[in-house]
Structures are given as structure tokens and as C-alpha cells.
PDB file of C-alpha atoms in Angstrom:
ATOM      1  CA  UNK A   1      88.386  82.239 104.241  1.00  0.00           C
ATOM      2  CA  UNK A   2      86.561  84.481 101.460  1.00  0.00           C
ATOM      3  CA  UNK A   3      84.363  85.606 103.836  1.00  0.00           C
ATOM      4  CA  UNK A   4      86.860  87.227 106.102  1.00  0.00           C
ATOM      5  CA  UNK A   5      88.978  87.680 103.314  1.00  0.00           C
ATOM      6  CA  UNK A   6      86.450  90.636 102.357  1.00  0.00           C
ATOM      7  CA  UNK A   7      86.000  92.305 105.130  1.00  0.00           C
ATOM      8  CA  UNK A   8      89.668  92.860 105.418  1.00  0.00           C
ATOM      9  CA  UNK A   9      90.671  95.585 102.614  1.00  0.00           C
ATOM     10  CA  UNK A  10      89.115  98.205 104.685  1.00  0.00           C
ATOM     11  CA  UNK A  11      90.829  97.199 107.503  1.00  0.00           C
ATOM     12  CA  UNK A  12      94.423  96.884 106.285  1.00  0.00           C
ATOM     13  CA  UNK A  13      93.803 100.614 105.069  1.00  0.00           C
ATOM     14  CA  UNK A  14      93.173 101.689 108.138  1.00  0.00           C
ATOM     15  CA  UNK A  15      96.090 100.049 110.191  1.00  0.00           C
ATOM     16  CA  UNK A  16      98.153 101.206 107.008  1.00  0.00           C
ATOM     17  CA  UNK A  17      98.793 104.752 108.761  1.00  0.00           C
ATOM     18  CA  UNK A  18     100.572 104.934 112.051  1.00  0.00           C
ATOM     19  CA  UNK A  19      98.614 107.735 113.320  1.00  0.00           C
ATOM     20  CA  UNK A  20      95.261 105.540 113.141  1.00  0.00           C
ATOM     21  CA  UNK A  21      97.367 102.708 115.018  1.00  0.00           C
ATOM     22  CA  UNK A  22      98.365 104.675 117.604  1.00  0.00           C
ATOM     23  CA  UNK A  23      95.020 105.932 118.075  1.00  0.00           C
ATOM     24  CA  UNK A  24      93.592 102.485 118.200  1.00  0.00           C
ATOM     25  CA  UNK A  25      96.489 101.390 121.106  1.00  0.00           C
ATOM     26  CA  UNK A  26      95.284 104.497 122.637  1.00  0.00           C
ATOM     27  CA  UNK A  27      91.566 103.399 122.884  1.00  0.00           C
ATOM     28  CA  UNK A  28      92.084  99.520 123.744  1.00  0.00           C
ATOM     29  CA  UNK A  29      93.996 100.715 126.594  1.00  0.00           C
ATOM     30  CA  UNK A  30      91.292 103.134 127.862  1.00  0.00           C
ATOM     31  CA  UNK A  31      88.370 101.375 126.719  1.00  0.00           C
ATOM     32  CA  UNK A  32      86.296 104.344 125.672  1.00  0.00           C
ATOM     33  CA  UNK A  33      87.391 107.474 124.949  1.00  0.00           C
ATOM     34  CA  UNK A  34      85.866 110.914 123.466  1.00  0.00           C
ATOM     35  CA  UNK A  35      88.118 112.779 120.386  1.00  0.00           C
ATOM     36  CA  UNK A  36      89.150 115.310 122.607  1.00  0.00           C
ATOM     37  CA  UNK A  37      90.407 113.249 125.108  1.00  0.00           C
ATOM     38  CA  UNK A  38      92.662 110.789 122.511  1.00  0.00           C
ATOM     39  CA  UNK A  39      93.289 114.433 120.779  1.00  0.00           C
ATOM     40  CA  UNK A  40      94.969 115.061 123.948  1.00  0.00           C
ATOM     41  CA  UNK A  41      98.023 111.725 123.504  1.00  0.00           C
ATOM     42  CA  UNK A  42      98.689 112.679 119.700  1.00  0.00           C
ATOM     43  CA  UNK A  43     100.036 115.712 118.176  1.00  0.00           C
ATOM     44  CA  UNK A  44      97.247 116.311 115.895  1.00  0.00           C
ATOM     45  CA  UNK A  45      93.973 118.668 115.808  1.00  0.00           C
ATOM     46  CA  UNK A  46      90.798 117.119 117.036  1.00  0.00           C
ATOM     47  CA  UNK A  47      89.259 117.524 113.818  1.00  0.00           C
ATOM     48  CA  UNK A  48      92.317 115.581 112.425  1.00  0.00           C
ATOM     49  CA  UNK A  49      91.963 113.261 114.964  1.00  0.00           C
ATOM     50  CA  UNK A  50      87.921 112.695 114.115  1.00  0.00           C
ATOM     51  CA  UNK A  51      88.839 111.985 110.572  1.00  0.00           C
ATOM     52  CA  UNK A  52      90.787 109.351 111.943  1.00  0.00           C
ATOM     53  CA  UNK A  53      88.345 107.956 113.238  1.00  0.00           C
ATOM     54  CA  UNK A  54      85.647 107.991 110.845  1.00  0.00           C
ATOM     55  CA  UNK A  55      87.943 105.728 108.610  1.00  0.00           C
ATOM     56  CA  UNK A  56      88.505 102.934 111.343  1.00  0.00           C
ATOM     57  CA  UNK A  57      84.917 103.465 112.139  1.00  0.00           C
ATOM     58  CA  UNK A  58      84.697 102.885 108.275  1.00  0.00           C
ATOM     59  CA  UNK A  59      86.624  99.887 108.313  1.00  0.00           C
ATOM     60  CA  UNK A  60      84.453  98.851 111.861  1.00  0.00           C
ATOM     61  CA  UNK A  61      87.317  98.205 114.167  1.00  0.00           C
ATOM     62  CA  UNK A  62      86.183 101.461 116.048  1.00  0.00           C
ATOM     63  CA  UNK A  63      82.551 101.927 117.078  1.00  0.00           C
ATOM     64  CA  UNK A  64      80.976 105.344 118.763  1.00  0.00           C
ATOM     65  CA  UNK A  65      78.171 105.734 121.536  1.00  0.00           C
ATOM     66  CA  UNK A  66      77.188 109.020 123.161  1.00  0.00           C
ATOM     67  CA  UNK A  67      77.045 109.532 126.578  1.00  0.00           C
ATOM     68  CA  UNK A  68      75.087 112.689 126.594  1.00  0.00           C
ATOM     69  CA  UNK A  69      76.775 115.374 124.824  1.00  0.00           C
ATOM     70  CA  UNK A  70      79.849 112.873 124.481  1.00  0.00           C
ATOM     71  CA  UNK A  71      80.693 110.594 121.784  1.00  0.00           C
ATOM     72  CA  UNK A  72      82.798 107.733 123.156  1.00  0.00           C
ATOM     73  CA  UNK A  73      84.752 105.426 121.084  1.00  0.00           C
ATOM     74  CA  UNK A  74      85.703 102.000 121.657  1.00  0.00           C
ATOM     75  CA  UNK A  75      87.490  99.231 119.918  1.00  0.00           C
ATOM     76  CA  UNK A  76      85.633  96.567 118.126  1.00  0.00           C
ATOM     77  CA  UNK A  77      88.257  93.438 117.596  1.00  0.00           C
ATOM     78  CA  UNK A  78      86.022  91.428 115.210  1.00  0.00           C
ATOM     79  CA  UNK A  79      87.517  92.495 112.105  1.00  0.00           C
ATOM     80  CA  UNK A  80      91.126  93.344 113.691  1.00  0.00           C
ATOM     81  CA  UNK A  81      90.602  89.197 114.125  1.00  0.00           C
ATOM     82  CA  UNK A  82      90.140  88.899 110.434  1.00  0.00           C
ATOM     83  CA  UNK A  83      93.167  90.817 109.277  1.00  0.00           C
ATOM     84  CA  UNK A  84      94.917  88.737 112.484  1.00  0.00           C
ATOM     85  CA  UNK A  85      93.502  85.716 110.297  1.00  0.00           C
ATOM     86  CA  UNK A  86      95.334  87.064 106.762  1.00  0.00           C
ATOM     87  CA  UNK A  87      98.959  86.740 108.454  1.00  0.00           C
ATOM     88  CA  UNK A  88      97.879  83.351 110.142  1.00  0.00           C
ATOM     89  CA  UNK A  89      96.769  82.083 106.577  1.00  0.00           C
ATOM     90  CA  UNK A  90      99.994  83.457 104.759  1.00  0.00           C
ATOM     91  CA  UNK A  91     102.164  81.582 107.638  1.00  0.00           C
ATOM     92  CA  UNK A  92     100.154  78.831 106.727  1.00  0.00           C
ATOM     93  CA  UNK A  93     100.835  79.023 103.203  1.00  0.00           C
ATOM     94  CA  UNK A  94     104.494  78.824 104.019  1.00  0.00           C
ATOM     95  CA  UNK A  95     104.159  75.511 106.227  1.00  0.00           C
ATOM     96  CA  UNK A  96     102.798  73.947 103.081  1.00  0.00           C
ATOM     97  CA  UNK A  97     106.228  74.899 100.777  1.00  0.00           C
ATOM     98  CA  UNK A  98     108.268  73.779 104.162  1.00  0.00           C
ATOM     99  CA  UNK A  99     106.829  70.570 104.259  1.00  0.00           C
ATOM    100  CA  UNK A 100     107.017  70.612 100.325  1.00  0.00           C
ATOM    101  CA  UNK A 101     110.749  71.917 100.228  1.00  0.00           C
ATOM    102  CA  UNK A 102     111.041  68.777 103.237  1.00  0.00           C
ATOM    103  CA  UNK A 103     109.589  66.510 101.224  1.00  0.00           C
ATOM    104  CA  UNK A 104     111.543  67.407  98.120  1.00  0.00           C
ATOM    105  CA  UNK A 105     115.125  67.131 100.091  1.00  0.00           C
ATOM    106  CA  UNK A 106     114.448  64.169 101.436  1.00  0.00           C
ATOM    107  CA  UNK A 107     113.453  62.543  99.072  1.00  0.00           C
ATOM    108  CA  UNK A 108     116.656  64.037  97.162  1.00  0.00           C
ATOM    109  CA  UNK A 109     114.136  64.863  94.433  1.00  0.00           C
ATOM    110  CA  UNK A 110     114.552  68.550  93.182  1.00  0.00           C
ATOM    111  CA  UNK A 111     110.834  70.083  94.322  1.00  0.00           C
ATOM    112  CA  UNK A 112     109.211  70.709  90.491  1.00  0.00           C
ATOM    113  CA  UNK A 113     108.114  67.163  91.033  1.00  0.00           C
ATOM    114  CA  UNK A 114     106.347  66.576  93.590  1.00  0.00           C
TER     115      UNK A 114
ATOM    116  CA  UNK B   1     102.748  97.283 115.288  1.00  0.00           C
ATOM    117  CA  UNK B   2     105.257  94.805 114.349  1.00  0.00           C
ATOM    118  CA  UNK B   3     103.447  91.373 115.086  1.00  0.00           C
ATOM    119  CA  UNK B   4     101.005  92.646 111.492  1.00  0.00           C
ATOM    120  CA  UNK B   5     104.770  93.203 109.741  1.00  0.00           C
ATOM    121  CA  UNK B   6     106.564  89.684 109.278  1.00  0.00           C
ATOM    122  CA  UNK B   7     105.686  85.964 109.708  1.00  0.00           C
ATOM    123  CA  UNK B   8     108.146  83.175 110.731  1.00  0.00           C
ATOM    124  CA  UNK B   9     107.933  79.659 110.476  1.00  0.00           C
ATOM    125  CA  UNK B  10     110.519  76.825 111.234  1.00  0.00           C
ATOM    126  CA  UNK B  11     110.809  73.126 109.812  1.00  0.00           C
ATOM    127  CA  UNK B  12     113.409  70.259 110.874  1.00  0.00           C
ATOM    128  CA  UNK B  13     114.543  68.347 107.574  1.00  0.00           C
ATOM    129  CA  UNK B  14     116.592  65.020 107.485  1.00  0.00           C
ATOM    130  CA  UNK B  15     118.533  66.058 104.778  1.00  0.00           C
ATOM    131  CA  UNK B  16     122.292  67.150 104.698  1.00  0.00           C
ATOM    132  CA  UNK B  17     123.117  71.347 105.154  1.00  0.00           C
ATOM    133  CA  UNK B  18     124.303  70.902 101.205  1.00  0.00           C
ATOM    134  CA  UNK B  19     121.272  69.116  99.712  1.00  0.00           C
ATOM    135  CA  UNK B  20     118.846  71.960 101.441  1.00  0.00           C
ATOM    136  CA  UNK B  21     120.892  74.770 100.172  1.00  0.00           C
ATOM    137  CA  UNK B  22     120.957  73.938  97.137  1.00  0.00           C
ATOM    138  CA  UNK B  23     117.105  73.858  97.306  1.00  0.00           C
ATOM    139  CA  UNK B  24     116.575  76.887  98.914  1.00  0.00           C
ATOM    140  CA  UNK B  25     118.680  79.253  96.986  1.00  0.00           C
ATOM    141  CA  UNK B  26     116.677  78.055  93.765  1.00  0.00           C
ATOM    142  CA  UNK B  27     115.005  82.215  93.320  1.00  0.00           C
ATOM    143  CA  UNK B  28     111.256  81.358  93.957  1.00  0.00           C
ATOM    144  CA  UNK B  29     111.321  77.974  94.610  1.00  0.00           C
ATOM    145  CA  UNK B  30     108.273  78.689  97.277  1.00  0.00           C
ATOM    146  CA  UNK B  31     106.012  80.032  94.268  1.00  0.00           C
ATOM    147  CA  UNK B  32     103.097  77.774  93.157  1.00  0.00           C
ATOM    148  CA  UNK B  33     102.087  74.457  95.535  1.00  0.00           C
ATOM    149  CA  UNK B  34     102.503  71.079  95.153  1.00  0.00           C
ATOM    150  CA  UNK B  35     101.456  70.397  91.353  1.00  0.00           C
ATOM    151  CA  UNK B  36     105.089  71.774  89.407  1.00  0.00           C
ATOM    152  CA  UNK B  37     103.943  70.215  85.718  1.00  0.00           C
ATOM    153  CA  UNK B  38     103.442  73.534  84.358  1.00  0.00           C
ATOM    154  CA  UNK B  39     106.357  75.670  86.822  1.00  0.00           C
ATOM    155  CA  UNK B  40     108.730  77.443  84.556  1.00  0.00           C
ATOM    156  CA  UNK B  41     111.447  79.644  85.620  1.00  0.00           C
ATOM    157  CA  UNK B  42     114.117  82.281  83.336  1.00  0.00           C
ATOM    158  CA  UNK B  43     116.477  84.756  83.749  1.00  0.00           C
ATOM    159  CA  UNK B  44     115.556  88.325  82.837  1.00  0.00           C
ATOM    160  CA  UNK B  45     118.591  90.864  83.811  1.00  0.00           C
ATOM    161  CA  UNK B  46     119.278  90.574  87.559  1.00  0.00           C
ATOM    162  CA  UNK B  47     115.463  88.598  88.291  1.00  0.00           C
ATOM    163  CA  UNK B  48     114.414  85.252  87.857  1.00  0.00           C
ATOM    164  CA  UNK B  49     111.234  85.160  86.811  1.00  0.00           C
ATOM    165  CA  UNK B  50     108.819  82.459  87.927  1.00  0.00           C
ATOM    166  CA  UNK B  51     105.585  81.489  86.199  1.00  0.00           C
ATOM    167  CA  UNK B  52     102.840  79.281  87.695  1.00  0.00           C
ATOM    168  CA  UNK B  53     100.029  79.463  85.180  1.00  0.00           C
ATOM    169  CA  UNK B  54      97.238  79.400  88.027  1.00  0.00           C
ATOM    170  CA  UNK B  55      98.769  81.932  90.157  1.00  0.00           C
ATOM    171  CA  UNK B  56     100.933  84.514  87.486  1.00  0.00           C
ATOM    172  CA  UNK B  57     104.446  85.496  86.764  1.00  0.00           C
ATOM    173  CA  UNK B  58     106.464  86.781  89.506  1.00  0.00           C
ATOM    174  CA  UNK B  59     109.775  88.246  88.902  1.00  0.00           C
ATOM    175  CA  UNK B  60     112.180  87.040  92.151  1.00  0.00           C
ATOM    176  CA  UNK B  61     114.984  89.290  92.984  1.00  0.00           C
ATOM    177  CA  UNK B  62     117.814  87.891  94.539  1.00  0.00           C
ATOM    178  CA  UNK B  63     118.639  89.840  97.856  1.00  0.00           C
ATOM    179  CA  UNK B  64     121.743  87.951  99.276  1.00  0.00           C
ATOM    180  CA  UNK B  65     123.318  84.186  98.960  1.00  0.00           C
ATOM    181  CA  UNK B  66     125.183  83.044 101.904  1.00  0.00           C
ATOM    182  CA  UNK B  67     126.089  79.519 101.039  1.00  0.00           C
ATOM    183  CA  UNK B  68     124.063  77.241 102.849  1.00  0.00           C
ATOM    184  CA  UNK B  69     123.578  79.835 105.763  1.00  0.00           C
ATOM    185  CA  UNK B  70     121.249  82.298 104.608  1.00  0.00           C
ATOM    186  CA  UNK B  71     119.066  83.311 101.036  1.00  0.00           C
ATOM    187  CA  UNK B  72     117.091  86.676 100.807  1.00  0.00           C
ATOM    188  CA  UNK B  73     114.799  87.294  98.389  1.00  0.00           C
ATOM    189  CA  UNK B  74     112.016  90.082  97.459  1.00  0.00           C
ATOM    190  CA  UNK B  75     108.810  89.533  95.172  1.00  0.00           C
ATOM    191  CA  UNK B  76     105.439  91.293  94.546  1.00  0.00           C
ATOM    192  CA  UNK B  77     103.338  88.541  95.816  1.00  0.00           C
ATOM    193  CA  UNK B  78     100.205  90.897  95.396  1.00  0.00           C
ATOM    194  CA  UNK B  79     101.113  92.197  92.328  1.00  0.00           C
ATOM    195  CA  UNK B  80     101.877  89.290  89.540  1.00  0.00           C
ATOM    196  CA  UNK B  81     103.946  90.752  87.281  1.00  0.00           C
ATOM    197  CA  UNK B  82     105.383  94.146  89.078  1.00  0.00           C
ATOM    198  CA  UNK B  83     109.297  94.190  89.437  1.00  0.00           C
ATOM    199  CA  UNK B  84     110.162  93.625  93.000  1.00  0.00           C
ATOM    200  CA  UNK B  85     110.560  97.246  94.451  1.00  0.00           C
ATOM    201  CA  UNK B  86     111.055  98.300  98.615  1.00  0.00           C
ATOM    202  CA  UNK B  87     106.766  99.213  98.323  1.00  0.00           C
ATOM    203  CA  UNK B  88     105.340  96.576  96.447  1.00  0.00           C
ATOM    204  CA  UNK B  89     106.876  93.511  97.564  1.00  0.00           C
ATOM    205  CA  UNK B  90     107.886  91.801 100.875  1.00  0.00           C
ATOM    206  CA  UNK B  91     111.365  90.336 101.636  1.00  0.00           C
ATOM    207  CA  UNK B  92     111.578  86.495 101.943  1.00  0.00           C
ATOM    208  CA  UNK B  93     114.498  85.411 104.045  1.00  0.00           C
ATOM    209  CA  UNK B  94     115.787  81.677 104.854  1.00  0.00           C
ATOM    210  CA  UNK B  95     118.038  80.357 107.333  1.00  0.00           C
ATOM    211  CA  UNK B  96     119.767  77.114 107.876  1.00  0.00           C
ATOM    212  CA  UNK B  97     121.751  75.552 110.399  1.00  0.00           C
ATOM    213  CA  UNK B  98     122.429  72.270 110.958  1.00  0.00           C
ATOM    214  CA  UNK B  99     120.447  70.082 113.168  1.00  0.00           C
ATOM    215  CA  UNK B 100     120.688  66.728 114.899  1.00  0.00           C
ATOM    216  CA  UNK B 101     121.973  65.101 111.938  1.00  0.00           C
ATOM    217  CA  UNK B 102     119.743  67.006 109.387  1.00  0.00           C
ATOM    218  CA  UNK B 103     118.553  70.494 108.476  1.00  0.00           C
ATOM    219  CA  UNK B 104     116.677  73.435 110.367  1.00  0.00           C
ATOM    220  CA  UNK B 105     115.487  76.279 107.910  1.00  0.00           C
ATOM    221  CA  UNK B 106     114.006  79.247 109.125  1.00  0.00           C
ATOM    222  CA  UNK B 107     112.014  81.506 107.019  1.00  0.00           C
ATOM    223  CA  UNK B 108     111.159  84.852 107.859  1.00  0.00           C
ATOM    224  CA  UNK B 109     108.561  86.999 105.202  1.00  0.00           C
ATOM    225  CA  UNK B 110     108.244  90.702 106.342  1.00  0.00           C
ATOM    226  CA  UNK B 111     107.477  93.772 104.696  1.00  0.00           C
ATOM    227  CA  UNK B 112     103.744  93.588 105.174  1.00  0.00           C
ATOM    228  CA  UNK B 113     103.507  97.272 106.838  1.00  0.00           C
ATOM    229  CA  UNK B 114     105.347  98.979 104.620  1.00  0.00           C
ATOM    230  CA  UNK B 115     103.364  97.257 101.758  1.00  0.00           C
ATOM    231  CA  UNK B 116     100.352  98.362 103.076  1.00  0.00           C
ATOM    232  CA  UNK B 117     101.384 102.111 103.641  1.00  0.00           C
ATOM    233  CA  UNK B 118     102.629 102.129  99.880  1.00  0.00           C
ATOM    234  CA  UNK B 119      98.987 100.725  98.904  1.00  0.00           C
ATOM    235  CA  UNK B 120      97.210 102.900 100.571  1.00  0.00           C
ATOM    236  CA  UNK B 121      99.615 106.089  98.930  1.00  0.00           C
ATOM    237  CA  UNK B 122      98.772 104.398  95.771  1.00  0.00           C
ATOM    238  CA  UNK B 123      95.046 104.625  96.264  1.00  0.00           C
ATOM    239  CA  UNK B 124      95.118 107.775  97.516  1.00  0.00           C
ATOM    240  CA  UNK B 125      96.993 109.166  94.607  1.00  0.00           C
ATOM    241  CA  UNK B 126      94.151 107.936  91.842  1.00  0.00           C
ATOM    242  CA  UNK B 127      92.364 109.419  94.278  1.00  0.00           C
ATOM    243  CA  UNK B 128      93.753 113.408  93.788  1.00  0.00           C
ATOM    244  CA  UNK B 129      93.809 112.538  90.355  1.00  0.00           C
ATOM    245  CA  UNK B 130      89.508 112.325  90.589  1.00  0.00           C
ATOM    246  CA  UNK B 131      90.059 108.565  88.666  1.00  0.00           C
ATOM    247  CA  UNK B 132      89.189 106.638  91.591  1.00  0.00           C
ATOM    248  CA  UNK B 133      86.630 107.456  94.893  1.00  0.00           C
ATOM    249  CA  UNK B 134      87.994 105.950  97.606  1.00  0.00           C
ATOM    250  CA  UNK B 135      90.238 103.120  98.967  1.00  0.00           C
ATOM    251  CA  UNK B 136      89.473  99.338  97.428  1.00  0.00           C
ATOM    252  CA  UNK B 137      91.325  99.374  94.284  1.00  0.00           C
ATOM    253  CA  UNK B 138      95.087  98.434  94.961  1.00  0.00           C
ATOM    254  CA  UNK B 139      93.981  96.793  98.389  1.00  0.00           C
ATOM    255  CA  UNK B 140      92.272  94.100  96.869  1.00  0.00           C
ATOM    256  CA  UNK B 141      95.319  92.940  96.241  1.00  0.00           C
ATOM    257  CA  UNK B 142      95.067  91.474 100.012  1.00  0.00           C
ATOM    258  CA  UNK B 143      92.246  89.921  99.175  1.00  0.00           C
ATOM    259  CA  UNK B 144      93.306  88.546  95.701  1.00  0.00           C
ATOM    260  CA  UNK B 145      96.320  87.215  97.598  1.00  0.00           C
ATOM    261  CA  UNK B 146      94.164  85.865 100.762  1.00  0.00           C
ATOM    262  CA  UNK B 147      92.236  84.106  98.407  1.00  0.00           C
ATOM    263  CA  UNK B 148      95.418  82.760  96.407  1.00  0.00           C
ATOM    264  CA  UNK B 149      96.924  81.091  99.394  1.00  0.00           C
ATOM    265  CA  UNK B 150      93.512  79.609 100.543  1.00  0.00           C
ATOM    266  CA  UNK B 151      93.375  77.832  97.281  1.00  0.00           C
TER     267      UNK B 151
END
């Protein structure tokens, strides 16, 4: 868990704006696309759009190749697995006090001692 | 983007409707795991405030009571200590029904988006302000906390 755990503070920065999510839906449904083209679906500047990207390339869940004079940009799920992982642990976290708080009323105990 | 916004989990008790709501409705019962010895709880104006030595203090505010139907509650899980506002804290909601004899409770925690907007406003604040380069400060908080519930 800690080491996933810091990879993921870059990444929950960069889902934190809507913009950079709906530029990231944009790419995993195209694969690979170039700045211009994903400036093309949002209502924001291509340079806009670039500084976008540089932060989820920042926080690696985009990576950039160039096809000539074209840098394409893809999708890289590793770490969007590892903030994927945070919510999984926290609804973890709350089976434990479930089965605690279960535990507690059936045993018609109140739960500060278990 | 909502499946990164809220959580839900489910659990059948064999317990009566009454005996689980009066559980449930306890502000921050959830806080802390299974060791209680050193759990303390208090009233301070309209919060409860929990204390688990190992984790922090967490003021609890109470959202709603429906008698043994439904309990909301908000806290600043990543933020011991912070009074439970709409950007630093996520809304814990439980539902029961009955069951087969016993107990269903539902809980639903959500929030999560809107917490991480706020954090990232917050870092990008004591960023203008030239105290702070960068993002990493108030997120850590995600990690503090990932690292809190792996314990």
C-alpha cells in the first residue's frame, strides 16, 4: 500500500480539475491524439490545452510520442490503477467498522469494546 | 467522473432495526478500529468530537437523524482536527432497513471530488502567495489518510 500510496498525490491533482478529466476521456477513447486535435472537443486554447497536459504527463497518467512533426498523447492507466486502489482501500476500511459495528450489535455490546 | 466520488458498502446484521440504530447514530462511531481502550468522545457546540490517540481528533458533524432509517454525517478525515466544512470533509451516510429477521445497513461515503478540487485550490493558493512551489503539500493528506486506513 505505501508504495502506491505515493505515487498517488500527483495523480489525484490532476483528476482534481474537470477540464484535465475530460481531456483524459477524450484520449482513452481515441487512443492517441495530438493537442490540436483534443483542442478541437474542449473550449479551451491549445496552449491551454498543452498545459493540461504537461500536468497529467506530470502525474504520468498521460505519456507523449512524436510521429514526425506530431506529438501524440496517450493514456497510461498504471497510476490511474493506483488512485483506483485509494477508493478500493477506503471501501475496505469501511468493511472492517461494518463487520465491527456487526460484531458489536450482535453481540449487544456497545462497539468501544471490542 | 463519479465512480472516483463516493464508495458504498453493505452488511446483513442479526440484530433488531432498534439495537443497530442506536449504534449507528452514535456521531463517529466508525472512527478508530477495533482496539476502543483509549476512544473518547465530547460535545463541543453542534460537533461531537472524537479522539483516537493513534489516528487524531476529528470533530463529527451531525448531518440528519432519521430514527432507525437513515444517519448523515460529515468529518475531515484528511484533516484531524479541521471543523467539518462542504471542502474539507466527505459526507458519511447510513441506511437501514430491516432484513430477514435482522438488520441491512448501507453506508454510502462521498465527497471525494469535491475534496480534491478544494485541495488542489488550497495548494494553488500558497502557491500565488510564492510560500509554496507546486502541488504536494495539502495532497498528502491522501496519502497520510491511505496510509491511515492501511494500518
Amino acid at each position: 500500500m505505501s508504495a502506491a500510496s505515493t505515487d498517488i498525490t500527483p495523480v489525484f491533482f490532476a483528476l482534481a480539475d474537470p477540464t484535465r478529466r475530460h481531456l483524459l476521456d477524450l484520449l482513452a477513447e481515441s487512443g492517441f491524439a495530438s493537442a490540436t486535435a483534443l483542442a478541437a472537443h474542449v473550449p479551451i486554447s491549445r496552449q491551454a490545452v498543452l498545459k493540461h497536459l504537461r500536468v497529467l504527463e506530470d502525474a504520468a497518467v498521460v505519456g507523449h510520442e512524436r510521429a514526425g512533426r506530431e506529438v501524440r498523447y496517450h493514456v497510461r492507466p498504471e497510476p490511474l490503477t493506483a488512485s483506483a486502489r485509494w477508493l478500493t482501500d477506503r471501501a475496505n476500511a469501511w468493511d472492517r467498522r461494518l463487520a465491527a459495528l456487526k460484531r458489536a450489535a450482535e453481540a449487544g455490546s456497545p462497539p468501544r469494546a471490542m | 467522473m463519479s465512480e472516483t466520488d463516493r464508495i458504498e458498502r453493505e452488511i446483513a446484521i442479526a440484530a433488531p432495526l432498534a439495537r443497530v440504530w442506536q449504534l449507528v447514530a452514535e456521531p463517529g462511531w466508525w472512527i478508530g478500529d477495533d482496539n476502543r481502550s483509549a476512544w473518547r468522545r465530547w460535545r463541543e457546540g453542534d460537533l461531537d468530537i472524537v479522539e483516537e490517540p493513534r489516528i487524531g481528533r476529528f470533530p463529527v458533524r451531525t448531518v440528519a437523524l432519521e430514527p432507525q432509517h437513515h444517519a448523515s454525517f460529515r468529518w475531515a478525515f484528511a484533516y484531524p482536527g479541521e471543523r467539518p466544512d462542504d471542502e474539507n470533509s466527505s459526507l458519511v451516510e447510513f441506511w437501514l432497513r430491516e432484513h430477514e429477521g435482522g438488520t441491512l445497513v448501507r453506508v454510502v461515503e462521498s465527497g471525494f471530488d469535491a475534496l480534491r478540487a478544494a485541495a488542489a485550490k488550497r495548494d494553488q493558493t500558497i502557491d500565488q502567495a510564492g510560500n509554496v512551489k507546486g502541488w504536494g503539500i495539502e495532497l498528502d493528506f491522501l496519502k497520510a489518510d491511505a496510509e491511515r486506513i492501511a494500518s
